[in-house]
């Protein structure tokens, strides 16, 4: 699908529209104690009863410092009070990117997170369903605003959280470079003003050797804690989503998911279902 929004225009939309999101955010900094997490064999994907009681308090996301240089301005909500909103979302949260965000004194909203993998995944809350005639597209750009990946996104059967993954045949993210991403929704193909979007910046980094070694020898729940402790948002979220997909009735994992999203002030999305954990 060819987007109506050209690469340079996408960048300008983000720069000018990010001022409409007025959210006050205090970064949540916590240091989880990895030793307190369950040591059971997570191959069976079961948690002990005592672990379930304390799991939601065991881990919180340790938000890293915004990198120096141009602000990673973006937009975490697709429909703001003074911006366009697609029909069909009157009683639902707006289109939302599941990613940390913070507002600067000059009203610029930073939407930024770190990954350690070449082909990461993004998660979005989408309030629109497949019965609506909307065009949805995910776009990834390099530091020069060149599109390096585009994908038409099929709307789900019901409102909820979807996953968009960068496929292995797409260009890999280079270390220490920033990339800009967008998810756009075109409510009316005849009117560009009906296009709403979320967008932000992702940067691939390397973990410290000690954390990397621990990741290679531990079970998924502890891997999630290591990622969260080291401020690696994308792998923390993806790991926890995969655990929930394999354990859909596990109340402890649901509580941990809600705790993670609430820690970045996305409380209204925390209880929304994950529609499909498949890439």
XYZ file of N, CA and C in Angstrom:
837
model
N 0.820 -1.187 0.000
C 0.000 0.000 0.000
C 0.855 1.238 0.000
N 0.498 2.159 -0.802
C 1.265 3.395 -0.885
C 0.647 4.418 0.048
N 1.411 4.928 0.970
C 0.901 5.906 1.914
C 0.706 7.251 1.246
N -0.317 8.006 1.716
C -0.525 9.365 1.220
C 0.445 10.345 1.854
N 1.216 9.878 2.827
C 2.105 10.765 3.560
C 3.528 10.503 3.113
N 4.185 11.469 2.455
C 5.546 11.292 1.978
C 6.517 11.350 3.145
N 7.749 10.779 2.986
C 8.691 10.684 4.101
C 8.954 12.012 4.779
N 9.249 13.075 4.021
C 9.555 14.358 4.643
C 8.350 14.895 5.382
N 7.139 14.676 4.826
C 5.938 15.172 5.461
C 5.687 14.448 6.773
N 6.027 13.136 6.817
C 5.839 12.402 8.062
C 6.649 13.044 9.180
N 7.882 13.402 8.870
C 8.744 14.000 9.881
C 8.169 15.330 10.356
N 7.664 16.148 9.424
C 7.107 17.444 9.783
C 5.842 17.294 10.611
N 5.034 16.279 10.290
C 3.822 16.059 11.064
C 4.165 15.801 12.514
N 5.189 14.971 12.736
C 5.593 14.681 14.105
C 6.095 15.941 14.798
N 6.913 16.720 14.121
C 7.511 17.902 14.731
C 6.455 18.913 15.139
N 5.419 19.088 14.316
C 4.427 20.108 14.598
C 3.287 19.627 15.475
N 2.978 18.341 15.425
C 1.819 17.864 16.159
C 2.146 17.373 17.549
N 3.422 17.191 17.869
C 3.760 16.648 19.188
C 3.396 17.603 20.304
N 3.209 18.895 19.994
C 2.878 19.862 21.031
C 1.462 19.714 21.548
N 0.604 18.954 20.857
C -0.779 18.849 21.303
C -0.953 17.828 22.408
N 0.043 17.020 22.668
C -0.066 16.027 23.731
C 0.472 16.618 25.015
N -0.416 16.926 25.986
C -0.010 17.579 27.224
C -0.091 16.570 28.349
N 0.991 15.868 28.554
C 1.040 14.833 29.573
C 2.211 15.102 30.492
N 1.966 15.052 31.790
C 3.055 15.239 32.736
C 3.528 13.870 33.174
N 4.828 13.611 32.962
C 5.368 12.280 33.246
C 6.594 12.388 34.120
N 6.602 11.646 35.202
C 7.786 11.512 36.038
C 8.358 10.136 35.820
N 9.591 10.009 35.271
C 10.152 8.685 34.991
C 10.186 7.816 36.241
N 9.842 6.566 36.069
C 9.841 5.621 37.170
C 11.161 4.880 37.179
N 11.881 4.982 38.260
C 13.178 4.330 38.365
C 13.117 3.319 39.491
N 13.398 2.101 39.201
C 13.363 1.060 40.217
C 14.451 0.055 39.933
N 14.876 -0.642 40.979
C 15.921 -1.651 40.822
C 15.379 -2.983 41.303
N 14.865 -3.807 40.404
C 14.334 -5.103 40.810
C 15.437 -6.011 41.324
N 15.070 -6.834 42.255
C 16.013 -7.799 42.801
C 15.822 -9.105 42.068
N 16.741 -9.409 41.163
C 16.575 -10.581 40.321
C 16.552 -11.860 41.140
N 17.271 -11.867 42.240
C 17.308 -13.068 43.053
C 15.962 -13.401 43.668
N 15.045 -12.407 43.784
C 13.752 -12.653 44.387
C 12.758 -13.245 43.406
N 13.125 -13.302 42.123
C 12.224 -13.840 41.117
C 12.267 -15.357 41.133
N 11.244 -16.014 40.568
C 11.146 -17.471 40.687
C 12.302 -18.192 40.028
N 12.722 -19.272 40.649
C 13.817 -20.059 40.094
C 13.305 -21.343 39.467
N 11.936 -21.512 39.420
C 11.388 -22.724 38.833
C 11.779 -22.849 37.371
N 11.605 -24.044 36.876
C 11.798 -24.272 35.442
C 10.658 -23.601 34.701
N 10.991 -22.550 33.940
C 9.932 -21.822 33.243
C 9.618 -22.459 31.911
N 10.252 -23.614 31.615
C 9.862 -24.335 30.422
C 8.415 -24.787 30.522
N 7.967 -25.081 31.766
C 6.572 -25.435 31.997
C 5.690 -24.215 32.100
N 6.302 -23.020 32.184
C 5.587 -21.762 32.216
C 4.561 -21.714 33.337
N 4.978 -22.123 34.547
C 4.115 -22.054 35.718
C 4.836 -21.264 36.807
N 4.057 -20.557 37.618
C 4.621 -19.780 38.712
C 4.141 -20.351 40.039
N 5.005 -20.346 41.032
C 4.604 -20.770 42.365
C 3.591 -19.793 42.935
N 2.784 -20.232 43.877
C 1.753 -19.380 44.469
C 2.354 -18.176 45.170
N 3.490 -18.371 45.884
C 4.091 -17.249 46.601
C 4.662 -16.235 45.623
N 5.132 -16.702 44.462
C 5.650 -15.785 43.456
C 4.508 -14.954 42.881
N 3.358 -15.599 42.647
C 2.216 -14.880 42.098
C 1.797 -13.731 43.006
N 1.957 -13.908 44.306
C 1.550 -12.869 45.240
C 2.388 -11.613 45.097
N 3.680 -11.765 44.823
C 4.592 -10.631 44.829
C 5.115 -10.236 43.460
N 4.690 -10.926 42.418
C 5.282 -10.701 41.112
C 5.104 -9.271 40.626
N 3.912 -8.698 40.820
C 3.646 -7.367 40.292
C 4.509 -6.312 40.954
N 5.063 -6.617 42.151
C 5.920 -5.650 42.811
C 7.403 -5.955 42.573
N 7.705 -7.024 41.829
C 9.090 -7.462 41.705
C 9.880 -6.652 40.686
N 9.212 -6.116 39.660
C 9.928 -5.492 38.561
C 9.258 -4.189 38.155
N 10.057 -3.169 37.926
C 9.559 -1.920 37.347
C 10.580 -1.466 36.322
N 10.123 -0.749 35.337
C 11.003 -0.340 34.249
C 11.910 0.796 34.685
N 13.214 0.613 34.473
C 14.215 1.618 34.832
C 14.469 2.489 33.606
N 13.739 3.575 33.500
C 13.776 4.388 32.288
C 15.135 5.060 32.098
N 15.772 4.877 30.941
C 17.094 5.482 30.707
C 16.993 6.967 30.400
N 18.131 7.619 30.453
C 18.200 9.045 30.150
C 18.039 9.271 28.646
N 17.300 10.320 28.290
C 17.153 10.679 26.881
C 18.529 10.983 26.298
N 18.858 10.472 25.114
C 20.198 10.710 24.554
C 20.399 12.168 24.188
N 21.654 12.567 24.143
C 21.986 13.939 23.762
C 21.726 14.137 22.273
N 21.648 15.397 21.872
C 21.372 15.708 20.472
C 19.930 16.121 20.283
N 19.438 16.095 19.064
C 18.049 16.491 18.801
C 17.075 15.658 19.624
N 16.062 16.302 20.162
C 15.079 15.591 20.979
C 14.349 14.544 20.147
N 14.155 13.338 20.693
C 13.411 12.295 19.974
C 11.907 12.557 20.043
N 11.500 13.680 19.459
C 10.104 14.101 19.533
C 9.194 13.113 18.833
N 7.998 12.977 19.349
C 7.054 12.056 18.748
C 5.671 12.236 19.329
N 4.869 11.203 19.168
C 3.481 11.263 19.608
C 3.055 9.870 20.034
N 2.602 9.735 21.272
C 2.242 8.423 21.794
C 0.748 8.135 21.644
N -0.051 9.189 21.490
C -1.499 9.036 21.307
C -1.883 9.503 19.912
N -2.768 8.765 19.277
C -3.138 9.091 17.910
C -4.197 10.152 17.781
N -5.081 10.283 18.749
C -6.136 11.288 18.676
C -6.102 12.164 19.898
N -5.734 13.421 19.741
C -5.656 14.339 20.870
C -6.888 15.232 20.876
N -7.065 15.995 21.936
C -8.248 16.840 22.077
C -8.360 17.855 20.956
N -7.239 18.353 20.487
C -7.273 19.357 19.430
C -6.820 18.801 18.089
N -6.735 17.488 17.986
C -6.341 16.863 16.736
C -7.457 15.984 16.203
N -7.287 15.413 15.025
C -8.328 14.574 14.422
C -8.502 13.262 15.169
N -9.709 12.760 15.169
C -10.011 11.466 15.752
C -10.891 10.703 14.779
N -10.507 9.476 14.465
C -11.312 8.677 13.550
C -12.616 8.266 14.221
N -13.720 8.210 13.466
C -14.977 7.713 14.029
C -14.811 6.274 14.522
N -15.641 5.911 15.487
C -15.625 4.537 15.977
C -14.841 4.351 17.255
N -14.390 5.442 17.891
C -13.583 5.320 19.113
C -14.132 6.187 20.236
N -15.429 6.454 20.236
C -16.009 7.390 21.196
C -15.790 6.934 22.627
N -15.962 5.658 22.877
C -15.868 5.163 24.250
C -14.583 4.394 24.509
N -13.610 4.489 23.614
C -12.384 3.718 23.754
C -11.175 4.644 23.861
N -10.064 4.148 24.425
C -8.823 4.934 24.358
C -8.413 5.165 22.906
N -7.638 6.224 22.689
C -7.157 6.523 21.346
C -6.098 5.512 20.912
N -5.799 5.537 19.605
C -4.644 4.810 19.091
C -3.438 5.170 19.962
N -2.732 4.166 20.467
C -1.665 4.415 21.441
C -0.463 3.526 21.150
N 0.724 4.124 21.165
C 1.967 3.362 21.072
C 2.391 2.953 22.476
N 2.715 1.691 22.663
C 3.152 1.204 23.967
C 4.657 1.422 24.086
N 5.024 2.633 24.491
C 6.428 3.032 24.566
C 6.549 4.184 25.566
N 7.669 4.290 26.290
C 7.838 5.394 27.236
C 7.805 6.752 26.548
N 7.301 7.752 27.270
C 7.267 9.106 26.737
C 7.436 10.099 27.881
N 7.910 11.283 27.540
C 8.073 12.337 28.540
C 7.940 13.685 27.856
N 7.468 14.669 28.598
C 7.267 15.994 28.028
C 8.322 16.963 28.535
N 8.925 17.692 27.606
C 9.919 18.689 27.936
C 9.240 20.012 28.281
N 9.965 20.951 28.947
C 9.376 22.250 29.305
C 8.845 23.032 28.104
N 9.421 22.823 26.922
C 8.974 23.540 25.727
C 7.827 22.824 25.012
N 7.158 21.900 25.726
C 5.990 21.175 25.231
C 6.321 20.150 24.147
N 7.589 19.851 23.933
C 7.964 18.773 23.026
C 7.839 17.454 23.783
N 7.131 16.514 23.198
C 6.958 15.200 23.806
C 7.967 14.229 23.218
N 8.825 13.688 24.069
C 9.787 12.684 23.627
C 9.148 11.301 23.696
N 9.249 10.555 22.615
C 8.746 9.179 22.561
C 9.928 8.339 22.112
N 10.532 7.636 23.060
C 11.846 7.049 22.778
C 12.057 5.797 23.608
N 12.680 4.778 22.978
C 13.004 3.570 23.698
C 14.188 2.864 23.073
N 14.769 1.930 23.842
C 15.962 1.213 23.406
C 15.647 -0.247 23.101
N 16.437 -0.798 22.167
C 16.366 -2.216 21.838
C 17.786 -2.761 21.762
N 17.913 -4.073 21.827
C 19.230 -4.701 21.676
C 19.272 -5.605 20.448
N 18.186 -5.702 19.710
C 18.118 -6.639 18.587
C 18.051 -5.891 17.260
N 18.433 -6.586 16.197
C 18.449 -5.979 14.866
C 17.050 -5.830 14.279
N 16.150 -6.699 14.691
C 14.786 -6.691 14.144
C 13.795 -6.738 15.306
N 13.496 -5.599 15.913
C 12.634 -5.557 17.092
C 11.148 -5.605 16.737
N 10.326 -5.572 17.778
C 8.873 -5.522 17.637
C 8.324 -4.304 18.354
N 7.260 -3.750 17.797
C 6.533 -2.630 18.387
C 5.138 -3.113 18.760
N 4.567 -2.524 19.803
C 3.206 -2.854 20.209
C 2.350 -1.592 20.218
N 1.124 -1.730 19.729
C 0.203 -0.602 19.638
C -1.185 -1.025 20.103
N -1.840 -0.127 20.828
C -3.255 -0.340 21.096
C -4.030 0.268 19.935
N -4.827 -0.563 19.260
C -5.596 -0.125 18.098
C -7.085 -0.237 18.423
N -7.791 0.907 18.469
C -9.217 0.872 18.816
C -10.125 0.582 17.638
N -9.552 0.442 16.446
C -10.338 0.237 15.231
C -10.390 -1.249 14.874
N -11.471 -1.645 14.220
C -11.651 -3.044 13.846
C -11.770 -3.180 12.336
N -11.679 -4.418 11.871
C -11.589 -4.676 10.434
C -12.852 -4.300 9.662
N -13.960 -4.043 10.362
C -15.174 -3.640 9.663
C -15.156 -2.167 9.266
N -14.119 -1.426 9.694
C -13.974 -0.014 9.327
C -13.066 0.109 8.103
N -13.383 1.018 7.183
C -12.613 1.128 5.925
C -11.372 2.012 6.070
N -10.550 1.720 7.074
C -9.372 2.549 7.331
C -8.117 1.870 6.802
N -7.211 2.679 6.268
C -5.909 2.184 5.845
C -4.903 2.428 6.971
N -4.183 1.372 7.334
C -3.209 1.464 8.423
C -1.849 1.065 7.877
N -0.815 1.815 8.239
C 0.525 1.537 7.723
C 1.572 1.783 8.803
N 2.548 0.878 8.869
C 3.725 1.067 9.727
C 4.899 1.462 8.834
N 5.652 2.481 9.267
C 6.794 2.983 8.500
C 7.986 3.144 9.429
N 9.150 2.706 8.962
C 10.405 2.894 9.687
C 11.341 3.710 8.814
N 11.952 4.755 9.412
C 12.853 5.634 8.669
C 14.224 5.661 9.321
N 15.256 5.927 8.490
C 16.597 6.102 9.025
C 16.783 7.537 9.510
N 18.011 7.875 9.911
C 18.267 9.198 10.484
C 18.123 10.329 9.474
N 18.108 9.992 8.193
C 17.926 11.004 7.142
C 16.493 11.051 6.640
N 15.575 10.467 7.393
C 14.141 10.452 7.057
C 13.835 9.668 5.788
N 14.696 8.714 5.436
C 14.423 7.833 4.302
C 13.658 6.606 4.789
N 12.591 6.250 4.099
C 11.853 5.050 4.455
C 12.717 3.816 4.184
N 12.887 2.972 5.196
C 13.630 1.727 4.998
C 12.721 0.509 5.143
N 11.505 0.727 5.647
C 10.546 -0.373 5.743
C 9.143 0.202 5.821
N 8.222 -0.381 5.053
C 6.817 -0.001 5.087
C 5.974 -1.264 5.075
N 4.886 -1.252 5.829
C 4.021 -2.429 5.868
C 2.577 -2.000 6.097
N 1.674 -2.490 5.258
C 0.253 -2.296 5.484
C -0.185 -3.209 6.635
N -0.959 -2.668 7.563
C -1.368 -3.404 8.750
C -2.860 -3.713 8.659
N -3.205 -4.968 8.807
C -4.615 -5.368 8.809
C -5.227 -5.080 10.179
N -6.398 -4.468 10.174
C -7.082 -4.190 11.433
C -7.578 -5.492 12.060
N -7.577 -5.563 13.396
C -7.987 -6.801 14.072
C -9.509 -6.960 14.126
N -9.948 -8.131 14.577
C -11.379 -8.398 14.720
C -12.003 -7.558 15.822
N -11.221 -7.259 16.851
C -11.719 -6.455 17.958
C -10.608 -5.524 18.423
N -10.979 -4.493 19.153
C -9.991 -3.533 19.651
C -9.047 -4.212 20.627
N -7.769 -3.848 20.568
C -6.796 -4.418 21.478
C -5.378 -4.088 21.059
N -4.420 -4.725 21.718
C -3.000 -4.483 21.479
C -2.511 -5.418 20.377
N -1.862 -4.847 19.359
C -1.290 -5.650 18.280
C 0.223 -5.512 18.285
N 0.875 -6.469 17.634
C 2.334 -6.458 17.525
C 2.728 -6.276 16.064
N 3.708 -5.404 15.832
C 4.280 -5.202 14.500
C 5.773 -5.474 14.612
N 6.274 -6.460 13.867
C 7.684 -6.841 13.952
C 8.424 -6.465 12.677
N 9.676 -6.070 12.839
C 10.541 -5.831 11.687
C 11.036 -7.193 11.200
N 10.680 -7.610 9.973
C 11.039 -8.948 9.517
C 12.536 -9.088 9.276
N 12.999 -10.318 9.241
C 14.431 -10.568 9.083
C 14.949 -10.181 7.702
N 14.057 -10.052 6.719
C 14.512 -9.643 5.387
C 14.500 -8.125 5.206
N 14.143 -7.403 6.260
C 14.208 -5.935 6.238
C 15.585 -5.496 6.713
N 16.004 -4.258 6.397
C 17.303 -3.775 6.880
C 17.389 -3.854 8.403
N 18.504 -4.355 8.909
C 18.705 -4.478 10.348
C 19.018 -3.116 10.963
N 18.601 -2.924 12.212
C 18.949 -1.702 12.917
C 20.432 -1.727 13.270
N 21.126 -0.657 12.947
C 22.553 -0.559 13.267
C 22.729 -0.107 14.709
N 23.832 -0.485 15.308
C 24.110 -0.094 16.689
C 24.264 1.420 16.821
N 23.689 1.948 17.903
C 23.858 3.338 18.313
C 23.322 4.357 17.312
N 22.462 3.927 16.408
C 21.804 4.859 15.502
C 20.332 4.945 15.855
N 19.767 6.129 15.638
C 18.361 6.337 15.940
C 17.520 6.201 14.674
N 16.378 5.553 14.834
C 15.438 5.365 13.732
C 14.077 5.894 14.168
N 13.369 6.476 13.214
C 12.039 6.999 13.503
C 10.987 6.060 12.940
N 9.957 5.806 13.725
C 8.877 4.909 13.308
C 7.528 5.618 13.419
N 6.579 5.164 12.617
C 5.222 5.704 12.620
C 4.222 4.577 12.444
N 3.067 4.725 13.056
C 1.893 3.940 12.689
C 0.814 4.956 12.323
N 0.376 4.929 11.070
C -0.595 5.899 10.586
C -1.918 5.218 10.291
N -3.003 5.942 10.527
C -4.354 5.475 10.229
C -5.033 6.527 9.377
N -5.428 6.146 8.179
C -6.119 7.056 7.276
C -7.607 6.748 7.338
N -8.364 7.656 7.985
C -9.802 7.448 8.149
C -10.574 7.746 6.875
N -10.020 8.618 6.038
C -10.703 9.039 4.812
C -9.649 9.245 3.737
N -9.621 8.388 2.748
C -8.581 8.454 1.724
C -8.657 9.729 0.895
N -9.774 10.437 0.955
C -9.924 11.672 0.184
C -9.429 12.893 0.942
N -9.222 12.748 2.252
C -8.843 13.888 3.075
C -7.619 13.545 3.919
N -6.479 14.210 3.637
C -5.279 13.974 4.439
C -5.460 14.410 5.883
N -6.368 15.368 6.107
C -6.594 15.845 7.467
C -7.186 14.756 8.356
N -7.699 13.679 7.736
C -8.276 12.582 8.504
C -7.230 11.563 8.927
N -5.976 11.777 8.558
C -4.916 10.844 8.905
C -4.420 11.127 10.327
N -4.437 10.119 11.170
C -3.894 10.250 12.516
C -2.717 9.282 12.645
N -1.887 9.507 13.643
C -0.678 8.690 13.740
C -0.111 8.714 15.142
N 0.750 7.742 15.412
C 1.656 7.769 16.554
C 3.058 7.593 15.984
N 4.054 8.063 16.687
C 5.417 7.945 16.177
C 6.431 8.236 17.261
N 7.643 7.757 17.045
C 8.705 7.992 18.007
C 10.041 7.545 17.453
N 11.004 7.373 18.348
C 12.379 7.049 17.972
C 12.829 5.803 18.724
N 13.523 4.927 18.020
C 14.093 3.718 18.611
C 15.590 3.711 18.357
N 16.353 3.227 19.330
C 17.804 3.147 19.187
C 18.288 1.781 19.659
N 19.114 1.149 18.848
C 19.689 -0.137 19.225
C 20.999 0.080 19.954
N 21.143 -0.583 21.117
C 22.362 -0.478 21.909
C 22.846 -1.879 22.265
N 24.041 -1.943 22.841
C 24.585 -3.206 23.337
C 24.454 -3.258 24.849
N 24.043 -4.419 25.347
C 23.995 -4.601 26.791
C 25.401 -4.782 27.358
N 25.549 -4.498 28.633
C 26.821 -4.748 29.290
C 27.080 -6.256 29.327
N 28.348 -6.672 29.258
C 28.675 -8.113 29.190
C 28.043 -8.939 30.306
N 28.015 -8.408 31.524
C 27.463 -9.177 32.646
C 25.977 -9.457 32.435
N 25.239 -8.440 31.990
C 23.805 -8.626 31.748
C 23.578 -9.567 30.572
N 24.405 -9.443 29.551
C 24.281 -10.303 28.383
C 24.515 -11.768 28.751
N 25.503 -12.019 29.589
C 25.797 -13.390 30.014
C 24.644 -13.967 30.815
N 24.070 -13.148 31.698
C 22.952 -13.628 32.512
C 21.736 -13.945 31.639
N 21.510 -13.156 30.601
C 20.382 -13.393 29.703
C 20.477 -14.759 29.027
N 21.691 -15.200 28.759
C 21.902 -16.447 28.022
C 21.683 -17.689 28.875
N 21.590 -17.493 30.189
C 21.522 -18.659 31.072
C 20.323 -18.640 32.009
N 19.337 -17.812 31.728
C 18.216 -17.714 32.655
C 16.893 -17.881 31.930
N 15.819 -18.094 32.701
C 14.503 -18.339 32.145
C 13.828 -17.022 31.716
N 12.738 -17.111 30.939
C 12.130 -15.914 30.352
C 11.724 -14.838 31.346
N 11.164 -15.201 32.494
C 10.709 -14.173 33.423
C 11.880 -13.360 33.957
N 12.995 -14.029 34.233
C 14.167 -13.291 34.687
C 14.780 -12.474 33.551
N 14.673 -12.967 32.318
C 15.154 -12.170 31.187
C 14.357 -10.866 31.084
N 13.060 -10.978 31.288
C 12.230 -9.768 31.302
C 12.727 -8.780 32.363
N 13.027 -9.274 33.560
C 13.497 -8.410 34.637
C 14.834 -7.757 34.300
N 15.727 -8.514 33.658
C 17.031 -7.960 33.266
C 16.845 -6.841 32.256
N 16.001 -7.064 31.253
C 15.750 -6.021 30.262
C 15.149 -4.780 30.923
N 14.171 -4.971 31.795
C 13.521 -3.833 32.442
C 14.501 -3.073 33.318
N 15.328 -3.801 34.055
C 16.306 -3.163 34.938
C 17.320 -2.346 34.150
N 17.648 -2.791 32.947
C 18.647 -2.103 32.136
C 18.038 -1.095 31.153
N 16.759 -0.837 31.282
C 16.123 0.185 30.456
C 15.913 -0.207 29.005
N 15.842 -1.514 28.724
C 15.643 -1.987 27.353
C 14.141 -2.238 27.158
N 13.439 -1.207 26.744
C 11.991 -1.269 26.707
C 11.455 -2.346 25.755
N 11.952 -2.357 24.545
C 11.336 -3.206 23.529
C 11.452 -4.687 23.845
N 12.595 -5.128 24.351
C 12.723 -6.543 24.692
C 11.981 -6.869 25.988
N 11.918 -5.933 26.921
C 11.143 -6.168 28.137
C 9.676 -6.387 27.789
N 9.124 -5.509 26.963
C 7.716 -5.616 26.585
C 7.454 -6.874 25.762
N 8.330 -7.161 24.803
C 8.139 -8.334 23.947
C 8.224 -9.627 24.745
N 9.196 -9.714 25.652
C 9.350 -10.919 26.465
C 8.119 -11.156 27.321
N 7.614 -10.100 27.943
C 6.438 -10.240 28.793
C 5.200 -10.578 27.964
N 5.087 -9.995 26.777
C 3.956 -10.313 25.899
C 3.981 -11.786 25.482
N 5.167 -12.313 25.205
C 5.287 -13.716 24.820
C 4.889 -14.637 25.974
N 5.286 -14.276 27.191
C 4.901 -15.068 28.353
C 3.393 -15.066 28.541
N 2.777 -13.904 28.346
C 1.322 -13.815 28.476
C 0.624 -14.619 27.385
N 1.186 -14.616 26.186
C 0.594 -15.374 25.089
C 0.612 -16.861 25.393
N 1.652 -17.327 26.058
C 1.778 -18.742 26.402
C 1.003 -19.101 27.672
N 0.631 -18.081 28.452
C -0.092 -18.287 29.707
C -1.252 -17.305 29.800
N -2.235 -17.391 28.913
C -3.278 -16.365 28.838
C -4.128 -16.229 30.094
N -4.167 -17.259 30.943
C -4.995 -17.190 32.150
C -4.184 -16.902 33.406
N -2.916 -16.605 33.248
C -2.048 -16.378 34.403
C -2.253 -14.967 34.948
N -2.865 -14.867 36.108
C -3.178 -13.568 36.701
C -1.920 -12.809 37.098
N -0.867 -13.549 37.484
C 0.370 -12.885 37.893
C 1.021 -12.177 36.715
N 1.032 -12.813 35.548
C 1.615 -12.181 34.369
C 0.765 -11.000 33.902
N -0.551 -11.118 34.026
C -1.430 -9.998 33.704
C -1.134 -8.816 34.619
N -0.944 -9.105 35.907
C -0.632 -8.044 36.863
C 0.709 -7.396 36.540
N 1.685 -8.216 36.129
C 3.001 -7.669 35.783
C 2.908 -6.779 34.541
N 2.122 -7.194 33.556
C 1.901 -6.395 32.348
C 1.273 -5.047 32.702
N 0.254 -5.079 33.542
C -0.410 -3.844 33.951
C 0.541 -2.951 34.741
N 1.370 -3.575 35.575
C 2.354 -2.818 36.343
C 3.353 -2.126 35.426
N 3.805 -2.822 34.382
C 4.784 -2.259 33.454
C 4.195 -1.070 32.697
N 2.987 -1.221 32.153
C 2.389 -0.120 31.398
C 2.007 1.050 32.306
N 1.566 0.749 33.513
C 1.241 1.831 34.444
C 2.484 2.618 34.830
N 3.650 1.962 34.842
C 4.885 2.656 35.216
C 5.291 3.710 34.193
N 4.753 3.625 32.965
C 5.019 4.661 31.960
C 3.739 5.450 31.656
N 2.812 5.433 32.607
C 1.589 6.243 32.544
C 0.678 5.878 31.379
N 0.583 4.585 31.103
C -0.390 4.099 30.130
C -1.412 3.218 30.840
N -1.893 3.725 31.975
C -2.828 2.960 32.805
C -4.078 2.555 32.038
N -4.575 3.431 31.155
C -5.825 3.139 30.458
C -5.673 2.032 29.423
N -4.430 1.699 29.071
C -4.186 0.623 28.102
C -3.844 -0.683 28.804
N -3.488 -0.601 30.081
C -2.902 -1.754 30.776
C -3.815 -2.973 30.803
N -5.124 -2.784 30.846
C -6.036 -3.922 30.931
C -6.570 -4.357 29.566
N -6.161 -3.695 28.501
C -6.638 -4.056 27.167
C -6.020 -5.387 26.719
N -6.765 -6.205 26.001
C -6.252 -7.521 25.598
C -5.185 -7.436 24.523
N -4.285 -8.399 24.516
C -3.340 -8.548 23.412
C -4.050 -9.414 22.366
N -4.337 -8.818 21.225
C -5.137 -9.512 20.213
C -4.392 -10.696 19.630
N -3.137 -10.480 19.270
C -2.329 -11.571 18.735
C -0.889 -11.291 19.067
N -0.229 -12.288 19.637
C 1.187 -12.119 19.967
C 2.060 -12.565 18.819
N 1.438 -13.019 17.726
C 2.240 -13.482 16.588
C 2.835 -12.285 15.861
N 4.107 -12.375 15.392
C 4.744 -11.275 14.675
C 3.958 -10.895 13.430
